[in-house]
Amino acid sequence: MGHLGAFLFLLGALGALAEICVIPEMDSQLVEKLGQHLLPWMDKLSLEHLNPSLYVGLRLSSMQAGTKEDLYLHSLKLDYQQCLLGSTSSDYNNGCQTKPSMGQLALYLLALRANCEFVGGRKGDRLVSQLKWFLEDEKRAIGHDHKGHPHTSYYQYGLSILALCVHQKRVHDNVVGKLLYAVEHDHHLHQGHLSVDTVAMAGLAFTCLERSNFNPDQRQRITMAIQTAKEKILRAQTPEGYLGNVYSTPLALQLLMTSPMPRVGLGLACLKARTALLASLQNGAFQNALMISQLLPVLNRKTYMDLIFPDCQAPRVMLVPTLETPSLAHVSEMISVTLKVSSVLPPYQQAISVLAGSSLEDVLKKAHELGGFTYGTQASLSGPYLTTVMGKAVGDREFWQLLRAPDTPLLQGIADYRPQNGETIELRLVSW
C-alpha cells in the first residue's frame, strides 16, 4: 500500500486524475480471422520460418492452436539451442546456415515465459550470457559519450532488456542507462521521424524493470522515462487515430495499457486508436504474421508485461483452419506497375505487367525475368527485405526504402504490399 499511496498522493499533487487506456472488445469473428491467418505459419517448422513472436502472440491471445503450439515451441527449442549454442558436427552446419539474431533470441526467451517456463540449466544460462554479451557489445558501440549507434537498433536493445527482465535476469545500470539516454534525447530514436515502436519497446522494458524493482539506483530515471515514452507516443497520434502508423499502433497500445497516467485525454486517445485499428482490420491491412502477433495480445487486453507472471491456465478458444477458398474472380486481370530505381546509374525505370493482386515481390520477380533488373533479399521475422538492387548492396546504416510515387513511404514489405494499377513504386537507398 505504501507505493500505491505515494503514487496517488503524487497524482493528487499534480492536480490530475489518472486515466487508463482500455481497449473495448472487438468483434470476435474479426479477431478469430486474425488468429486463422497465423495457423498456416504454425505449420512452417524450418528454422528460416520459425518466429517466436507468433507463439508469444498466440499465447497472450484469446485463441489457441492446440497441439500445434506444443510442436512449435518444441521446434523453437531444438533449433535455437542447436544454432546458438553450436556443435562441431557437420550435420549442425548443414541444418543451420543462418544463426538467429539476438532480437530473435530475445523473442525466444519471451516465448518460454509465455509457456510459464523460466530459462534455466546449463544451456539456458549460456543463452542468457549470449544476450548479455550482445547488450554489452551494443553498449560499447553507442559509447560513453552516446555519439555512436548500436550495431543493430535500439528496438533490439530494448527487446533484449525486456526478455532478460521477464526471466528475472538483471542487467547493469550502465546498459539500462544507454536506453534511458536514448529516450531522454529524442534524436537517437529518429529515422527521419520518431520511431514509435522503438519508443514503445523501450517503455515496456522500463516498465518491467520498475515492476521487478531492478536497477534501484536508476529508479527515478526509469519512472520518468516511462512517462516520457508514453507522452512521445501520444504526441505521435495521427488525425485518423494511429499511434505513429497502423503497424506501430499495437505495440504502442501495449505500453499505454500497462499503467494509469496523469494525463487528460489518454482514454480518448486509446479509443481513437482502437477505431483506427478496427477500420484497418476490416480493410485487411493485417496480413503480416509478425504484425498480427503484436496485435493479438492487445485485442485480448494483455501486454508483454503479462509475461512477468503469465497465466497459462486461462481458457482460450480453439482455432479452426479457415475453409475459405480465394476468390477466382478477376484473377486473370492484368495491371501495370512502374518500377523505378534512382539510386543507381544509369537510373532504372520500367512498366511491369502483373496479375491484379500480385505482391511487390511478384513485380520484382517479373522485372528480373524480363531482364535489366536484379535484386537480392534476406529473410527476417517480418518477411524478406531488400539487400541489393541492381548490384548495389546496402552499406552500414543504409536500407532500401520502398516508396509509392511521388514520395509516400510504404508501411509494408515487398511480400505484403500489393500495388494498384498505374502505381509507380520507387526503390530508394537511404541512410538512417
Coordinates of C-alpha atoms in Angstrom, one line a residue:
M1 CA 0.0 0.0 0.0
G2 CA 2.9 2.3 0.6
H3 CA 3.8 2.6 -3.0
L4 CA 0.2 3.0 -4.1
G5 CA -0.4 5.7 -1.5
A6 CA 2.6 7.6 -2.6
F7 CA 1.6 7.2 -6.3
L8 CA -2.0 8.5 -5.6
F9 CA -0.5 11.4 -3.5
L10 CA 1.8 12.3 -6.4
L11 CA -1.2 12.3 -8.8
G12 CA -3.1 14.5 -6.3
A13 CA -0.2 16.9 -6.1
L14 CA -0.1 17.1 -9.9
G15 CA -3.7 18.1 -9.7
A16 CA -4.8 15.4 -12.2
L17 CA -6.7 12.2 -12.0
A18 CA -5.0 9.2 -13.5
E19 CA -6.6 8.0 -16.8
I20 CA -6.3 4.4 -18.0
C21 CA -6.1 3.0 -21.5
V22 CA -8.8 0.5 -22.1
I23 CA -9.5 -1.2 -25.4
P24 CA -13.1 -2.2 -25.7
E25 CA -13.7 -5.7 -27.1
M26 CA -13.7 -6.2 -30.8
D27 CA -15.9 -8.4 -32.9
S28 CA -14.9 -12.0 -32.1
Q29 CA -15.2 -13.1 -35.7
L30 CA -12.7 -10.4 -36.8
V31 CA -10.3 -11.5 -34.1
E32 CA -10.7 -15.1 -35.0
K33 CA -9.9 -14.3 -38.6
L34 CA -6.6 -12.8 -37.5
G35 CA -5.8 -15.9 -35.5
Q36 CA -6.6 -18.1 -38.5
H37 CA -4.0 -16.1 -40.5
L38 CA -1.3 -17.4 -38.1
L39 CA -2.3 -21.1 -38.4
P40 CA -0.5 -21.8 -41.8
W41 CA 2.6 -20.2 -40.2
M42 CA 2.4 -22.6 -37.3
D43 CA 3.0 -25.5 -39.7
K44 CA 6.2 -24.0 -41.0
L45 CA 8.8 -25.5 -38.7
S46 CA 12.0 -24.9 -40.6
L47 CA 14.5 -22.5 -38.9
E48 CA 14.1 -19.8 -41.6
H49 CA 10.3 -19.7 -40.9
L50 CA 10.3 -20.2 -37.2
N51 CA 9.2 -17.0 -35.5
P52 CA 9.0 -16.9 -31.6
S53 CA 6.8 -13.8 -31.8
L54 CA 3.9 -15.9 -33.3
Y55 CA 4.0 -18.2 -30.3
V56 CA 4.0 -15.3 -27.9
G57 CA 1.2 -13.5 -29.7
L58 CA -1.0 -16.6 -29.7
R59 CA -0.3 -17.5 -26.0
L60 CA -1.3 -13.9 -25.0
S61 CA -4.4 -14.0 -27.2
S62 CA -7.9 -15.3 -26.6
M63 CA -7.3 -18.2 -29.0
Q64 CA -5.2 -21.4 -29.2
A65 CA -3.8 -23.7 -31.8
G66 CA -3.8 -26.9 -29.6
T67 CA -1.1 -29.4 -30.2
K68 CA 0.4 -27.2 -33.0
E69 CA 1.6 -24.8 -30.2
D70 CA 3.4 -27.6 -28.4
L71 CA 5.1 -28.8 -31.6
Y72 CA 6.0 -25.2 -32.5
L73 CA 7.7 -24.5 -29.1
H74 CA 9.5 -27.9 -29.3
S75 CA 10.9 -26.9 -32.8
L76 CA 11.9 -23.5 -31.5
K77 CA 13.8 -25.1 -28.6
L78 CA 15.6 -27.6 -30.8
D79 CA 16.7 -25.1 -33.4
Y80 CA 17.5 -22.1 -31.3
Q81 CA 19.6 -24.2 -28.8
Q82 CA 21.4 -26.0 -31.6
C83 CA 22.1 -22.9 -33.7
L84 CA 23.0 -20.5 -30.9
L85 CA 25.0 -22.9 -28.7
G86 CA 26.7 -24.6 -31.7
S87 CA 28.0 -28.0 -32.4
T88 CA 31.1 -29.3 -34.2
S89 CA 29.2 -31.9 -36.3
S90 CA 28.8 -31.3 -40.0
D91 CA 25.1 -32.0 -39.5
Y92 CA 24.8 -28.9 -37.4
N93 CA 26.4 -26.8 -40.1
N94 CA 24.1 -28.1 -42.8
G95 CA 21.0 -27.5 -40.7
C96 CA 21.9 -24.0 -39.6
Q97 CA 23.1 -21.7 -42.4
T98 CA 22.0 -18.6 -40.5
K99 CA 22.1 -18.1 -36.8
P100 CA 19.1 -16.5 -35.2
S101 CA 19.8 -12.8 -34.4
M102 CA 19.9 -11.5 -30.9
G103 CA 16.5 -10.0 -31.4
Q104 CA 15.2 -13.4 -32.3
L105 CA 16.9 -14.9 -29.2
A106 CA 15.1 -12.2 -27.1
L107 CA 11.8 -13.2 -28.6
Y108 CA 12.6 -16.9 -27.9
L109 CA 13.1 -16.0 -24.3
L110 CA 9.6 -14.3 -24.3
A111 CA 8.2 -17.5 -25.9
L112 CA 9.5 -19.6 -23.0
R113 CA 7.8 -17.2 -20.5
A114 CA 4.6 -17.4 -22.5
N115 CA 4.6 -21.1 -21.6
C116 CA 5.3 -20.3 -17.9
E117 CA 8.9 -21.5 -18.2
F118 CA 12.0 -19.8 -16.9
V119 CA 15.2 -20.2 -18.9
G120 CA 17.5 -22.5 -16.9
G121 CA 20.1 -25.2 -16.9
R122 CA 23.5 -25.0 -18.5
K123 CA 22.1 -24.4 -22.0
G124 CA 19.7 -21.7 -20.7
D125 CA 22.5 -19.9 -18.8
R126 CA 24.6 -19.9 -22.0
L127 CA 21.7 -18.3 -24.0
V128 CA 21.3 -15.7 -21.2
S129 CA 25.0 -15.0 -21.4
Q130 CA 24.9 -14.5 -25.1
L131 CA 22.1 -11.9 -24.8
K132 CA 24.0 -10.1 -22.1
W133 CA 27.2 -10.1 -24.2
F134 CA 25.2 -8.7 -27.1
L135 CA 23.9 -5.8 -24.9
E136 CA 27.5 -5.1 -23.7
D137 CA 28.7 -5.1 -27.3
E138 CA 25.9 -2.7 -28.3
K139 CA 26.6 -0.5 -25.2
R140 CA 30.3 -0.2 -26.4
A141 CA 29.1 0.7 -29.9
I142 CA 27.0 3.5 -28.5
G143 CA 30.0 4.8 -26.5
H144 CA 30.2 6.5 -23.2
D145 CA 29.5 9.9 -24.9
H146 CA 26.4 8.5 -26.6
K147 CA 27.8 9.6 -30.0
G148 CA 27.7 6.1 -31.5
H149 CA 24.9 3.9 -32.5
P150 CA 24.0 0.2 -31.8
H151 CA 25.1 -2.2 -34.5
T152 CA 21.5 -3.4 -34.7
S153 CA 18.9 -1.0 -33.3
Y154 CA 17.6 0.5 -30.1
Y155 CA 14.5 -1.6 -30.7
Q156 CA 16.5 -4.9 -30.3
Y157 CA 18.3 -3.3 -27.4
G158 CA 15.1 -2.6 -25.6
L159 CA 13.6 -6.0 -26.5
S160 CA 16.7 -7.8 -25.1
I161 CA 16.4 -5.9 -21.8
L162 CA 12.7 -6.8 -21.6
A163 CA 13.4 -10.5 -22.4
L164 CA 16.0 -10.8 -19.6
C165 CA 13.8 -8.9 -17.2
V166 CA 10.8 -11.2 -17.6
H167 CA 13.2 -14.1 -16.7
Q168 CA 14.3 -12.1 -13.6
K169 CA 17.7 -11.6 -15.1
R170 CA 19.3 -8.2 -14.2
V171 CA 21.5 -6.1 -16.4
H172 CA 24.0 -3.4 -15.3
D173 CA 22.9 0.1 -14.7
N174 CA 25.2 1.3 -17.5
V175 CA 23.4 -1.0 -20.0
V176 CA 20.0 0.4 -19.0
G177 CA 21.5 3.9 -18.9
K178 CA 22.1 3.8 -22.7
L179 CA 18.4 3.2 -23.4
L180 CA 17.4 5.8 -20.8
Y181 CA 19.6 8.4 -22.6
A182 CA 18.1 7.5 -26.0
V183 CA 14.6 8.0 -24.7
E184 CA 15.5 11.2 -22.9
H185 CA 17.2 12.6 -26.0
D186 CA 14.9 12.4 -29.0
H187 CA 17.3 12.4 -31.9
H188 CA 18.6 8.9 -31.0
L189 CA 15.3 7.2 -31.8
H190 CA 14.6 9.1 -35.0
Q191 CA 14.9 7.6 -38.5
G192 CA 13.8 10.8 -40.2
H193 CA 10.8 10.6 -37.8
L194 CA 10.1 9.3 -34.3
S195 CA 10.2 5.5 -34.3
V196 CA 7.1 4.8 -32.2
D197 CA 7.6 1.1 -32.0
T198 CA 11.2 1.6 -30.7
V199 CA 9.9 4.1 -28.1
A200 CA 7.2 1.6 -27.1
M201 CA 9.6 -1.3 -26.8
A202 CA 11.9 0.9 -24.6
G203 CA 8.9 1.9 -22.4
L204 CA 7.9 -1.8 -22.0
A205 CA 11.5 -2.7 -21.0
F206 CA 11.5 0.1 -18.4
T207 CA 8.1 -0.9 -17.1
C208 CA 9.3 -4.4 -16.5
L209 CA 12.4 -3.1 -14.6
E210 CA 10.2 -0.9 -12.5
R211 CA 7.7 -3.7 -11.6
S212 CA 10.6 -6.1 -10.8
N213 CA 12.4 -3.5 -8.6
F214 CA 15.5 -3.9 -10.7
N215 CA 18.2 -1.2 -11.1
P216 CA 17.1 0.7 -8.0
D217 CA 19.8 3.4 -8.4
Q218 CA 18.1 4.3 -11.8
R219 CA 14.6 4.1 -10.3
Q220 CA 13.7 7.7 -10.7
R221 CA 15.0 8.0 -14.3
I222 CA 13.2 4.8 -15.2
T223 CA 9.9 6.1 -13.9
M224 CA 10.4 9.4 -15.7
A225 CA 11.4 7.6 -18.9
I226 CA 8.2 5.5 -18.9
Q227 CA 6.1 8.7 -18.8
T228 CA 8.3 10.4 -21.4
A229 CA 7.9 7.4 -23.8
K230 CA 4.1 7.5 -23.3
E231 CA 4.0 11.2 -23.9
K232 CA 6.0 10.9 -27.1
I233 CA 3.7 8.1 -28.4
L234 CA 0.6 10.2 -27.7
R235 CA 2.1 13.2 -29.5
A236 CA 2.7 11.0 -32.5
Q237 CA -1.0 10.1 -32.8
T238 CA -2.3 10.8 -36.4
P239 CA -5.6 12.5 -37.2
E240 CA -7.0 9.0 -38.1
G241 CA -6.0 7.8 -34.6
Y242 CA -2.9 5.7 -35.4
L243 CA 0.0 5.9 -32.9
G244 CA 2.8 6.5 -35.4
N245 CA 1.3 4.4 -38.2
V246 CA -1.1 1.4 -38.4
Y247 CA 1.7 -1.2 -37.7
S248 CA 3.3 0.6 -34.7
T249 CA -0.1 1.1 -33.0
P250 CA -0.4 -2.4 -31.4
L251 CA 3.0 -2.1 -29.6
A252 CA 2.3 1.5 -28.6
L253 CA -1.1 0.4 -27.2
Q254 CA 0.7 -2.3 -25.2
L255 CA 2.7 0.4 -23.4
L256 CA -0.2 2.7 -22.9
M257 CA -2.3 -0.1 -21.4
T258 CA 0.3 -1.1 -18.8
S259 CA -0.5 1.5 -16.2
P260 CA -2.6 4.7 -15.5
M261 CA -1.2 8.0 -16.5
P262 CA -1.8 11.5 -15.1
R263 CA -2.8 12.9 -18.4
V264 CA -6.1 14.1 -19.6
G265 CA -7.1 12.5 -22.9
L266 CA -5.3 9.1 -22.6
G267 CA -8.6 7.2 -22.6
L268 CA -9.8 9.1 -25.6
A269 CA -6.5 8.6 -27.5
C270 CA -6.8 4.8 -26.9
L271 CA -10.4 4.8 -28.1
K272 CA -9.3 6.7 -31.3
A273 CA -6.5 4.2 -31.8
R274 CA -9.0 1.3 -31.5
T275 CA -11.3 2.8 -34.0
A276 CA -8.5 3.3 -36.5
L277 CA -7.3 -0.3 -35.9
L278 CA -10.8 -1.6 -36.4
A279 CA -11.1 0.1 -39.8
S280 CA -7.7 -1.3 -40.8
L281 CA -8.7 -4.8 -39.7
Q282 CA -11.9 -4.6 -41.8
N283 CA -9.8 -3.4 -44.8
G284 CA -7.5 -6.4 -44.4
A285 CA -4.4 -4.3 -43.5
F286 CA -3.1 -7.0 -41.1
Q287 CA -1.7 -9.8 -43.3
N288 CA 1.9 -10.0 -41.9
A289 CA 2.3 -12.7 -39.2
L290 CA 4.7 -10.6 -37.1
M291 CA 2.3 -7.6 -37.0
I292 CA -0.6 -9.9 -36.2
S293 CA 1.4 -11.4 -33.3
Q294 CA 1.8 -7.9 -31.7
L295 CA -1.8 -7.1 -32.2
L296 CA -3.5 -10.2 -30.8
P297 CA -2.4 -9.6 -27.1
V298 CA -3.9 -6.0 -27.3
L299 CA -7.2 -7.4 -28.6
N300 CA -7.2 -9.7 -25.5
R301 CA -6.3 -6.8 -23.2
K302 CA -2.9 -8.2 -22.5
T303 CA 0.7 -6.9 -23.0
Y304 CA 4.2 -8.3 -22.7
M305 CA 4.0 -7.3 -19.1
D306 CA 1.8 -10.3 -18.6
L307 CA 4.9 -12.4 -19.2
I308 CA 6.3 -11.4 -15.8
F309 CA 3.6 -13.6 -14.1
P310 CA 1.9 -15.4 -17.1
D311 CA -1.4 -17.2 -16.7
C312 CA -1.1 -20.5 -18.6
Q313 CA -4.4 -21.8 -17.4
A314 CA -6.5 -19.0 -18.9
P315 CA -9.2 -20.5 -21.2
R316 CA -8.6 -19.9 -24.9
V317 CA -10.9 -20.7 -27.9
M318 CA -9.6 -23.4 -30.3
L319 CA -8.8 -22.0 -33.7
V320 CA -10.2 -23.9 -36.7
P321 CA -8.5 -23.5 -40.1
T322 CA -10.5 -21.3 -42.4
L323 CA -12.3 -23.1 -45.2
E324 CA -12.5 -20.1 -47.4
T325 CA -11.1 -20.5 -50.9
P326 CA -9.6 -17.5 -52.5
S327 CA -12.0 -15.8 -54.9
L328 CA -11.1 -16.6 -58.5
A329 CA -13.0 -13.5 -59.8
H330 CA -10.8 -11.0 -61.6
V331 CA -7.8 -13.4 -61.3
S332 CA -6.9 -13.0 -64.9
E333 CA -7.0 -9.2 -64.9
M334 CA -3.6 -7.7 -65.6
I335 CA -2.3 -4.4 -64.2
S336 CA 0.7 -2.2 -65.0
V337 CA 3.1 -1.1 -62.2
T338 CA 6.1 1.1 -63.0
L339 CA 9.2 0.2 -61.1
K340 CA 11.8 2.9 -60.6
V341 CA 15.3 3.0 -59.1
S342 CA 17.0 6.4 -59.0
S343 CA 19.8 5.4 -56.6
V344 CA 21.8 3.7 -59.3
L345 CA 23.5 4.9 -62.5
P346 CA 22.0 4.8 -65.1
P347 CA 18.6 5.1 -63.3
Y348 CA 16.2 2.2 -64.0
Q349 CA 12.5 2.7 -64.9
Q350 CA 10.2 0.1 -66.4
A351 CA 6.5 -0.6 -66.6
I352 CA 5.8 -4.2 -65.5
S353 CA 2.6 -6.1 -66.2
V354 CA 1.4 -8.5 -63.5
L355 CA -1.8 -10.1 -62.3
A356 CA -4.1 -8.0 -60.2
G357 CA -3.5 -8.8 -56.5
S358 CA 0.2 -9.5 -57.0
S359 CA 2.7 -8.5 -54.3
L360 CA 5.5 -6.1 -54.9
E361 CA 7.8 -9.1 -54.6
D362 CA 6.0 -10.6 -57.7
V363 CA 6.6 -7.3 -59.5
L364 CA 10.4 -7.6 -58.7
K365 CA 10.5 -11.2 -59.9
K366 CA 8.8 -10.3 -63.1
A367 CA 11.2 -7.4 -63.7
H368 CA 14.1 -9.7 -63.1
E369 CA 12.6 -12.3 -65.6
L370 CA 12.3 -9.5 -68.2
G371 CA 16.0 -8.7 -67.9
G372 CA 17.8 -5.5 -67.0
F373 CA 16.8 -5.7 -63.3
T374 CA 18.5 -7.6 -60.4
Y375 CA 17.9 -7.7 -56.7
G376 CA 18.7 -9.7 -53.6
T377 CA 16.7 -10.3 -50.4
Q378 CA 17.3 -11.6 -46.9
A379 CA 14.7 -13.3 -44.7
S380 CA 13.6 -11.6 -41.5
L381 CA 10.8 -12.2 -39.0
S382 CA 8.7 -9.6 -40.7
G383 CA 9.3 -11.0 -44.1
P384 CA 12.0 -10.7 -46.8
Y385 CA 13.7 -7.3 -47.2
L386 CA 16.0 -5.9 -50.0
T387 CA 19.7 -6.2 -49.5
T388 CA 20.9 -5.4 -53.1
V389 CA 19.2 -3.7 -56.1
M390 CA 20.9 -3.5 -59.5
G391 CA 24.1 -4.8 -57.9
K392 CA 24.2 -2.0 -55.3
A393 CA 24.3 -3.5 -51.7
V394 CA 23.2 -1.7 -48.6
G395 CA 26.1 -0.3 -46.6
D396 CA 26.4 0.4 -42.8
R397 CA 23.2 2.1 -41.6
E398 CA 21.6 2.1 -45.0
F399 CA 18.4 0.4 -46.3
W400 CA 16.3 0.2 -49.5
Q401 CA 13.2 2.2 -48.8
L402 CA 10.0 1.4 -50.7
L403 CA 8.0 4.4 -51.9
R404 CA 4.8 5.0 -53.8
A405 CA 5.3 7.9 -56.2
P406 CA 5.8 10.7 -55.7
D407 CA 7.0 10.4 -52.1
T408 CA 4.9 8.1 -49.9
P409 CA 6.9 5.5 -47.9
L410 CA 5.3 2.1 -47.9
L411 CA 4.4 0.7 -44.5
Q412 CA 4.5 -2.9 -45.7
G413 CA 7.4 -5.0 -47.0
I414 CA 7.8 -6.5 -50.5
A415 CA 5.9 -9.7 -49.7
D416 CA 2.9 -7.9 -48.2
Y417 CA 2.4 -4.7 -50.3
R418 CA 0.0 -5.2 -53.3
P419 CA 0.4 -2.4 -55.8
Q420 CA -2.6 -1.0 -57.7
N421 CA -2.9 -0.5 -61.4
G422 CA -0.9 2.5 -62.6
E423 CA 1.2 3.0 -59.5
T424 CA 4.9 3.9 -59.6
I425 CA 7.0 2.2 -57.0
E426 CA 10.5 3.6 -56.3
L427 CA 13.3 1.7 -54.5
R428 CA 15.5 4.3 -52.9
L429 CA 18.7 3.7 -51.0
V430 CA 18.6 5.8 -47.8
S431 CA 20.7 6.3 -44.7
W432 CA 19.5 6.3 -41.2

